[in-house]
CSV table of C-alpha atoms and ligand atoms in Angstrom, one decimal:
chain,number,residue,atom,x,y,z
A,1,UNK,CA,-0.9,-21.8,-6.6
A,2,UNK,CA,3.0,-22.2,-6.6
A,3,UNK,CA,5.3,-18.8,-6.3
A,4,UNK,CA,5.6,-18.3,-9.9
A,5,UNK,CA,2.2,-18.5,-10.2
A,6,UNK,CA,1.3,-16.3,-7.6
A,7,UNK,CA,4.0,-13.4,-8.9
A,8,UNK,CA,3.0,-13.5,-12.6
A,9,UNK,CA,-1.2,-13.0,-12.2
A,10,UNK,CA,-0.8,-10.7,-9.2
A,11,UNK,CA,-2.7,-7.7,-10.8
A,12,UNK,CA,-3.4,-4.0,-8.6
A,13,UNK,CA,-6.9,-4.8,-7.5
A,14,UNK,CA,-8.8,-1.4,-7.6
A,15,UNK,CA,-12.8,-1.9,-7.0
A,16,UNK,CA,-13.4,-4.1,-3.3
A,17,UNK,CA,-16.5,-5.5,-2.4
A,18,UNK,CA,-17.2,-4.3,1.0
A,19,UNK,CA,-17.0,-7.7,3.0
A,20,UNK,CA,-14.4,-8.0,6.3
A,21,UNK,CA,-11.3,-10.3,4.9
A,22,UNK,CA,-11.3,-13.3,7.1
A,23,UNK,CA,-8.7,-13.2,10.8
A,24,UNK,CA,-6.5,-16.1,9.4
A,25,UNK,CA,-5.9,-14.7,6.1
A,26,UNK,CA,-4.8,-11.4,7.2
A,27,UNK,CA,-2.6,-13.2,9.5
A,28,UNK,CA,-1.2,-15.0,6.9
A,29,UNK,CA,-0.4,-11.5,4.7
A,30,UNK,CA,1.0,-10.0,7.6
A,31,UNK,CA,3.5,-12.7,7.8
A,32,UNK,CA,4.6,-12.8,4.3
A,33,UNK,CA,5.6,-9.0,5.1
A,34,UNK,CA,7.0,-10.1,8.1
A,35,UNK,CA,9.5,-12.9,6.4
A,36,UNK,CA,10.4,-10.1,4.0
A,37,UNK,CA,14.3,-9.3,3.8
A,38,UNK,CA,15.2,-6.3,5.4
A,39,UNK,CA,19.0,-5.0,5.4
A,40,UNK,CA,21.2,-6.0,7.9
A,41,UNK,CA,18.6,-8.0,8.7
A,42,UNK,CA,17.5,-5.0,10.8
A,43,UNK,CA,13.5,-6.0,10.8
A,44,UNK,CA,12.6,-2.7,11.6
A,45,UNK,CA,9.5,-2.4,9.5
A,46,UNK,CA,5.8,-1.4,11.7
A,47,UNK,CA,3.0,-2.8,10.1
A,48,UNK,CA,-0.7,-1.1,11.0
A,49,UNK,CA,-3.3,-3.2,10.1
A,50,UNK,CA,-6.4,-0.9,9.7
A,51,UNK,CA,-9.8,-2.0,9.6
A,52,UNK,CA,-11.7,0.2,11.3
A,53,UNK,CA,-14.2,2.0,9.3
A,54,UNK,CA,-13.5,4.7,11.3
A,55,UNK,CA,-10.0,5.0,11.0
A,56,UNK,CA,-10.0,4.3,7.0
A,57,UNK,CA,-12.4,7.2,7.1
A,58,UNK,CA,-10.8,9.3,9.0
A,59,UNK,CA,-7.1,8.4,7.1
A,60,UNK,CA,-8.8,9.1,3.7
A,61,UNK,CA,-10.4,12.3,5.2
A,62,UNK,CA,-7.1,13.5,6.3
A,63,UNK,CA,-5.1,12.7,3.0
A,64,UNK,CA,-7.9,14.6,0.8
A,65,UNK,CA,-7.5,17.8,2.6
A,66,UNK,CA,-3.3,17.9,2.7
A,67,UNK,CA,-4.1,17.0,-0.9
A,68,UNK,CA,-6.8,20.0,-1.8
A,69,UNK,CA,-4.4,22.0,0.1
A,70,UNK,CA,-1.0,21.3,-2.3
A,71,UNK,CA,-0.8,22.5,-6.0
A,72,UNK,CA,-0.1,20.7,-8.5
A,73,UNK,CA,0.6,21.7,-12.8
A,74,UNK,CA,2.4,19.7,-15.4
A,75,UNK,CA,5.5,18.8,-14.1
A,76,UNK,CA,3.9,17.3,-10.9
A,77,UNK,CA,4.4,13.9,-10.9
A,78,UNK,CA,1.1,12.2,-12.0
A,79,UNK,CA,-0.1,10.2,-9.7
A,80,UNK,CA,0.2,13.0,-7.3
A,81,UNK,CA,-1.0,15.2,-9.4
A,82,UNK,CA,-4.3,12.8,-10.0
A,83,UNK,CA,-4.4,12.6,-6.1
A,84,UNK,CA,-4.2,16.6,-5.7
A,85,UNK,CA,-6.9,17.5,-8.4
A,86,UNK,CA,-9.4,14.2,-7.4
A,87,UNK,CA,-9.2,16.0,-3.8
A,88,UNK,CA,-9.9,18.8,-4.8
A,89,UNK,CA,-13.2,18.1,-6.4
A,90,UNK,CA,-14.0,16.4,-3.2
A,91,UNK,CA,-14.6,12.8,-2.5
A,92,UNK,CA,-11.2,11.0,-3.3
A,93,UNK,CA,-10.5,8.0,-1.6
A,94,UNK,CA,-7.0,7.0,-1.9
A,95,UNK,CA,-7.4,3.1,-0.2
A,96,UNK,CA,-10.7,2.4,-2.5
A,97,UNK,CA,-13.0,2.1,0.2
A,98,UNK,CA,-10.9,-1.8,0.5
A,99,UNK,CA,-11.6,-2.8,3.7
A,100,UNK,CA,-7.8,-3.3,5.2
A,101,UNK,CA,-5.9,-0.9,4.4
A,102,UNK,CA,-1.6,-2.1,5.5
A,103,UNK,CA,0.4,0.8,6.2
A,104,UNK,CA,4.2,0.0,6.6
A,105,UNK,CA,6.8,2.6,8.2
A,106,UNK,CA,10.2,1.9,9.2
A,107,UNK,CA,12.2,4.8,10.8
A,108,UNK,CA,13.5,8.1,9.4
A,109,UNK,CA,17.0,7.6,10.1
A,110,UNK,CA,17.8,4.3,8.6
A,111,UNK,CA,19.2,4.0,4.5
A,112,UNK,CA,17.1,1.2,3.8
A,113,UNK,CA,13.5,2.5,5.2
A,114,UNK,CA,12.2,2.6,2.2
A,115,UNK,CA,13.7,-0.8,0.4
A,116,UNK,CA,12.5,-2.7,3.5
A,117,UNK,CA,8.8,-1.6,3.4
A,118,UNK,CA,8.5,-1.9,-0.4
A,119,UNK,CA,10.6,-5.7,-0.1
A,120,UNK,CA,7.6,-6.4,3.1
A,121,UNK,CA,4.7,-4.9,0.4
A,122,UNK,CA,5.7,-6.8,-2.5
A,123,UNK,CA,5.7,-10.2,0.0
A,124,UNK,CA,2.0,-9.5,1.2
A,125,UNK,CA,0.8,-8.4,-2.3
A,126,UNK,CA,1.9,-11.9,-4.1
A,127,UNK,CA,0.8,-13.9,-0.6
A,128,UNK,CA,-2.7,-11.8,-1.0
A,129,UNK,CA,-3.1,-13.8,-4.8
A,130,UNK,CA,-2.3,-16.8,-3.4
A,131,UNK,CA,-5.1,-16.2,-1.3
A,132,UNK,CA,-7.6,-14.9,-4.0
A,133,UNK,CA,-7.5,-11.8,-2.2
A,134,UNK,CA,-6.9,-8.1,-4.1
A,135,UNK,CA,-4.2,-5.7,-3.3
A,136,UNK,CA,-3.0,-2.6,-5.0
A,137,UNK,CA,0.1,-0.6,-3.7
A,138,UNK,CA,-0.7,2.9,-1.9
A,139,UNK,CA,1.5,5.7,-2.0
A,140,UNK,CA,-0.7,8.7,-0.7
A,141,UNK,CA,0.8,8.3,2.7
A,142,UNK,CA,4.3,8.1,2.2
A,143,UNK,CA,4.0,11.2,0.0
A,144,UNK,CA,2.5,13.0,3.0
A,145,UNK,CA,4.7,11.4,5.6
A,146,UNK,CA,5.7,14.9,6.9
A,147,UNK,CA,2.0,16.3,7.0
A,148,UNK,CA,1.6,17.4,10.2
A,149,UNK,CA,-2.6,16.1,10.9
A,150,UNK,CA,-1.5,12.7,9.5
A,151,UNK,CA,1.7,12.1,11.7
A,152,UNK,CA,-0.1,13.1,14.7
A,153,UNK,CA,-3.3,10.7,13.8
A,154,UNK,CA,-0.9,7.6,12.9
A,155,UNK,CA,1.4,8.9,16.6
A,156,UNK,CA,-2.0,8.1,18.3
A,157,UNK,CA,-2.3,4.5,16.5
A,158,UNK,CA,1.2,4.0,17.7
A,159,UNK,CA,3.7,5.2,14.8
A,160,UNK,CA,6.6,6.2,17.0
A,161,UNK,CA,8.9,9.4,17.4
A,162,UNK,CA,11.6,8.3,14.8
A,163,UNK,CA,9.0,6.5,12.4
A,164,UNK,CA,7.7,7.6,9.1
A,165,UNK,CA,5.7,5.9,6.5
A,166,UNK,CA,7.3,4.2,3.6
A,167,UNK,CA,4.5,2.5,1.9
A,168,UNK,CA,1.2,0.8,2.2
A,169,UNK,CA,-1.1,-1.3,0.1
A,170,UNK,CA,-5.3,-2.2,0.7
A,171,UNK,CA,-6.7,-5.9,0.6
A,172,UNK,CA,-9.7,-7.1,0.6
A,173,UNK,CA,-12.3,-9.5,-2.0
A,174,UNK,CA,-12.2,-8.0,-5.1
A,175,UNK,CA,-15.6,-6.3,-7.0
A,176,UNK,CA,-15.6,-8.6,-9.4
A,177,UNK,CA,-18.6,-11.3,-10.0
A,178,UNK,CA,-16.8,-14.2,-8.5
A,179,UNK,CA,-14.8,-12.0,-5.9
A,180,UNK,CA,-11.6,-12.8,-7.0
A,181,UNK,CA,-8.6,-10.9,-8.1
A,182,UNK,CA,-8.9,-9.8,-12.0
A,183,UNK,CA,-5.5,-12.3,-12.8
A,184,UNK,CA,-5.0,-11.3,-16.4
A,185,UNK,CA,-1.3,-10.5,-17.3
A,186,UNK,CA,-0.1,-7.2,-17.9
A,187,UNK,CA,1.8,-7.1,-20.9
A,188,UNK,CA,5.7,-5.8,-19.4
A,189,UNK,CA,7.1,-2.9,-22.2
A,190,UNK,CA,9.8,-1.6,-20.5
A,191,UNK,CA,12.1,-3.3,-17.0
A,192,UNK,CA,15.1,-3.9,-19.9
A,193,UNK,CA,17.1,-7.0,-19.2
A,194,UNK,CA,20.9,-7.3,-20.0
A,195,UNK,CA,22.6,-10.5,-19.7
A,196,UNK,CA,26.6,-10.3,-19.2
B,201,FMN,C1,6.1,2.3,-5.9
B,201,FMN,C2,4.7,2.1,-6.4
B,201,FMN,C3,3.7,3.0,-6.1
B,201,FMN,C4,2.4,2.8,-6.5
B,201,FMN,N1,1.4,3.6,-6.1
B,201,FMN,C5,0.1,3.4,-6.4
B,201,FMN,C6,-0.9,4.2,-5.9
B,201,FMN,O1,-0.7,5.1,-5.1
B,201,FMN,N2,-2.2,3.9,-6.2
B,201,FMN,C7,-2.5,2.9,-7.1
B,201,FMN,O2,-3.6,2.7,-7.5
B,201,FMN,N3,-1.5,2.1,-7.6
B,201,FMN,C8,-0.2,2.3,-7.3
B,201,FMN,N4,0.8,1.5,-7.7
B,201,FMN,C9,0.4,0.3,-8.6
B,201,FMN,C10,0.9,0.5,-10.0
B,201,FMN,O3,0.1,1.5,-10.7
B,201,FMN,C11,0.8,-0.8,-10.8
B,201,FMN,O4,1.6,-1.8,-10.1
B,201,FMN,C12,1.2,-0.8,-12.2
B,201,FMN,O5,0.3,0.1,-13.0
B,201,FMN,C13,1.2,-2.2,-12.9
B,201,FMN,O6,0.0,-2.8,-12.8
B,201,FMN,P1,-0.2,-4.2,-12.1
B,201,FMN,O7,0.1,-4.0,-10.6
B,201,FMN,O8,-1.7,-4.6,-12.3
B,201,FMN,O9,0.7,-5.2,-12.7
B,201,FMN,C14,2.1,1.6,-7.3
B,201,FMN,C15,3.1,0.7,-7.6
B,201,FMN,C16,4.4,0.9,-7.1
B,201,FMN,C17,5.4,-0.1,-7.3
């Protein structure tokens, strides 16, 4: 699959079959993220890799209950809204049970924390279709980057002082019947072009 190819059927990959991704092709996501641009060249983004059941579990258990905890009505943004009402009927799991969940933070201080992360997610997310493997872009834990259960769980995975999370995204072998990523292209209404 060439670039072009790989950027126009990557789809957000929602459903994962439960099977471990394979060493080498996680390695090779990772480093797509890794040759992302950053500015100034700075390369300050921390990837965390998570595949532990436990830790997904426990990640997913924290989110749900800063989520049942917030309010949300109509003029809360709606995916945050989804995320606060699906927690509080119990049961919400923001990664979709994938089984690698990539969590990307970058520090607090810096302009470009969040353009780096998102530049790093976007690299693994096309290298993930090249390699028939789902991905869908998270943002649960960037909107609860200041909750105080989840900094002090990601502190003790290694998520220093001065970082916060940006972004994230899960991977894994898509639910579908031949495991790979639903490729279909999603019509684009809006991103208006102007040519000068
Ligand atoms: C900044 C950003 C945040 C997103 N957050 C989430 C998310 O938290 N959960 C989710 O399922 N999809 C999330 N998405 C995926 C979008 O919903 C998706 O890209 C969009 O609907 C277009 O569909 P496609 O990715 O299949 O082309 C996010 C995408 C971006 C760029």
């Amino acid at each position: 699959m060439d670039a072009f190819e790989a950027i126009l059927t990557r789809r957000s990959t929602r459903k994962y079959r439960p099977d471990a991704v394979e060493p080498e092709k996680v390695k090779r996501v990772i480093e797509a993220g890794r040759f992302a641009p950053s500015g100034g060249n700075n390369q300050m983004n921390h990837f965390f890799i998570v595949r532990d059941v436990a830790a997904l579990g426990k990640l997913n258990a924290l989110a749900e209950s800063a989520f049942a905890g917030m309010e949300a009505d109509e003029s809360t943004y709606p995916s945050l809204r989804n995320s606060i009402l699906l927690s509080k009927k119990g049961g919400y799991a923001f990664s979709y049970h994938a089984p690698v969940l990539i969590i990307v933070a970058n520090r607090k201080d810096y302009g470009n924390n969040m353009a780096d992360t998102v530049a790093a997610i976007e690299n693994m997310m096309v290298a993930a279709n090249a390699l028939d493997l789902g991905s869908c872009y998270i943002n649960q834990l960037y909107w609860l980057n200041e909750e105080p259960s989840l900094l002090a769980y990601l502190r003790g995975l290694g998520l220093k002082e001065e970082e916060r999370v940006y972004g994230a995204m899960v991977l894994g072998y898509a639910a579908t019947e031949d495991g790979l990523p639903v490729r279909a292209p999603l019509a684009r209404k809006g991103n208006e072009v102007t040519f000068v």
